[in-house]
């Protein structure tokens, strides 16, 4: 949730797509990596963040955030397309 604190980072952006949640965190006290993007699993624990990508500037972090959301959307789309394909006719 926006405004939550995680490992010293304040969540400034959050998006849920499917069962995945992606967030951007900001910690101005961290001079090396003041920005991070994380993923969480909405089914298991939406407050347990993993796969952190750490950045020195906000623009790069926001680009990664967008990329992660796009990749998840593409994954869900391809999964749905496979699911909707008609079954082949059985051989005789």
Short mmCIF file of C-alpha atoms in Angstrom, two decimals, residues 19-89:
data_model
loop_
_atom_site.label_atom_id
_atom_site.label_comp_id
_atom_site.label_asym_id
_atom_site.label_seq_id
_atom_site.Cartn_x
_atom_site.Cartn_y
_atom_site.Cartn_z
CA UNK A 19 -1.77 -12.39 -8.40
CA UNK A 20 1.32 -10.19 -8.53
CA UNK A 21 1.84 -6.83 -6.87
CA UNK A 22 4.69 -4.55 -7.93
CA UNK A 23 5.84 -1.57 -5.89
CA UNK A 24 8.41 1.22 -5.99
CA UNK A 25 10.08 2.19 -2.73
CA UNK A 26 12.00 5.36 -1.90
CA UNK A 27 14.59 5.84 0.84
CA UNK A 28 16.41 9.20 0.61
CA UNK A 29 18.69 8.11 3.49
CA UNK A 30 20.22 5.42 1.25
CA UNK A 31 22.70 7.37 -0.88
CA UNK A 32 23.74 4.36 -2.97
CA UNK A 33 20.31 2.95 -3.83
CA UNK A 34 17.50 5.32 -2.80
CA UNK A 35 14.95 3.51 -5.03
CA UNK A 36 13.82 -0.10 -5.28
CA UNK A 37 11.18 -2.13 -7.11
CA UNK A 38 9.79 -5.26 -5.48
CA UNK A 39 7.25 -7.94 -6.26
CA UNK A 40 4.78 -9.56 -3.86
CA UNK A 41 2.39 -12.48 -4.27
CA UNK A 42 -1.20 -11.39 -3.55
CA UNK A 43 -2.35 -14.97 -2.88
CA UNK A 44 0.34 -15.94 -0.39
CA UNK A 45 1.32 -12.72 1.38
CA UNK A 46 0.81 -9.31 -0.24
CA UNK A 47 3.15 -7.71 2.33
CA UNK A 48 6.09 -10.06 1.73
CA UNK A 49 8.21 -8.40 -0.94
CA UNK A 50 10.89 -10.23 -2.92
CA UNK A 51 13.08 -9.92 -6.03
CA UNK A 52 14.22 -6.40 -5.21
CA UNK A 53 15.85 -4.36 -7.97
CA UNK A 54 17.77 -1.43 -6.45
CA UNK A 55 18.52 1.85 -8.26
CA UNK A 56 20.38 5.11 -7.79
CA UNK A 57 17.76 7.26 -9.53
CA UNK A 58 13.98 7.45 -9.69
CA UNK A 59 13.66 7.42 -13.50
CA UNK A 60 15.47 4.09 -13.83
CA UNK A 61 13.42 2.60 -10.99
CA UNK A 62 10.17 3.76 -12.61
CA UNK A 63 11.25 2.30 -15.96
CA UNK A 64 11.95 -1.05 -14.26
CA UNK A 65 8.57 -0.86 -12.49
CA UNK A 66 6.85 -0.40 -15.85
CA UNK A 67 8.88 -3.22 -17.41
CA UNK A 68 7.98 -5.62 -14.60
CA UNK A 69 4.28 -4.80 -14.94
CA UNK A 70 4.46 -5.23 -18.73
CA UNK A 71 6.26 -8.57 -18.42
CA UNK A 72 3.64 -9.86 -16.00
CA UNK A 73 0.83 -8.69 -18.31
CA UNK A 74 2.48 -10.46 -21.26
CA UNK A 75 2.89 -13.63 -19.20
CA UNK A 76 -0.78 -13.56 -18.18
CA UNK A 77 -1.86 -12.88 -21.77
CA UNK A 78 0.15 -15.81 -23.16
CA UNK A 79 -1.14 -18.07 -20.38
CA UNK A 80 -4.73 -17.07 -21.16
CA UNK A 81 -4.22 -17.60 -24.91
CA UNK A 82 -2.88 -21.12 -24.29
CA UNK A 83 -5.83 -21.83 -22.03
CA UNK A 84 -8.34 -20.65 -24.65
CA UNK A 85 -6.89 -22.63 -27.57
CA UNK A 86 -9.33 -25.31 -28.69
CA UNK A 87 -8.24 -28.84 -28.04
CA UNK A 88 -7.06 -30.67 -31.15
CA UNK A 89 -9.36 -33.26 -32.60
#
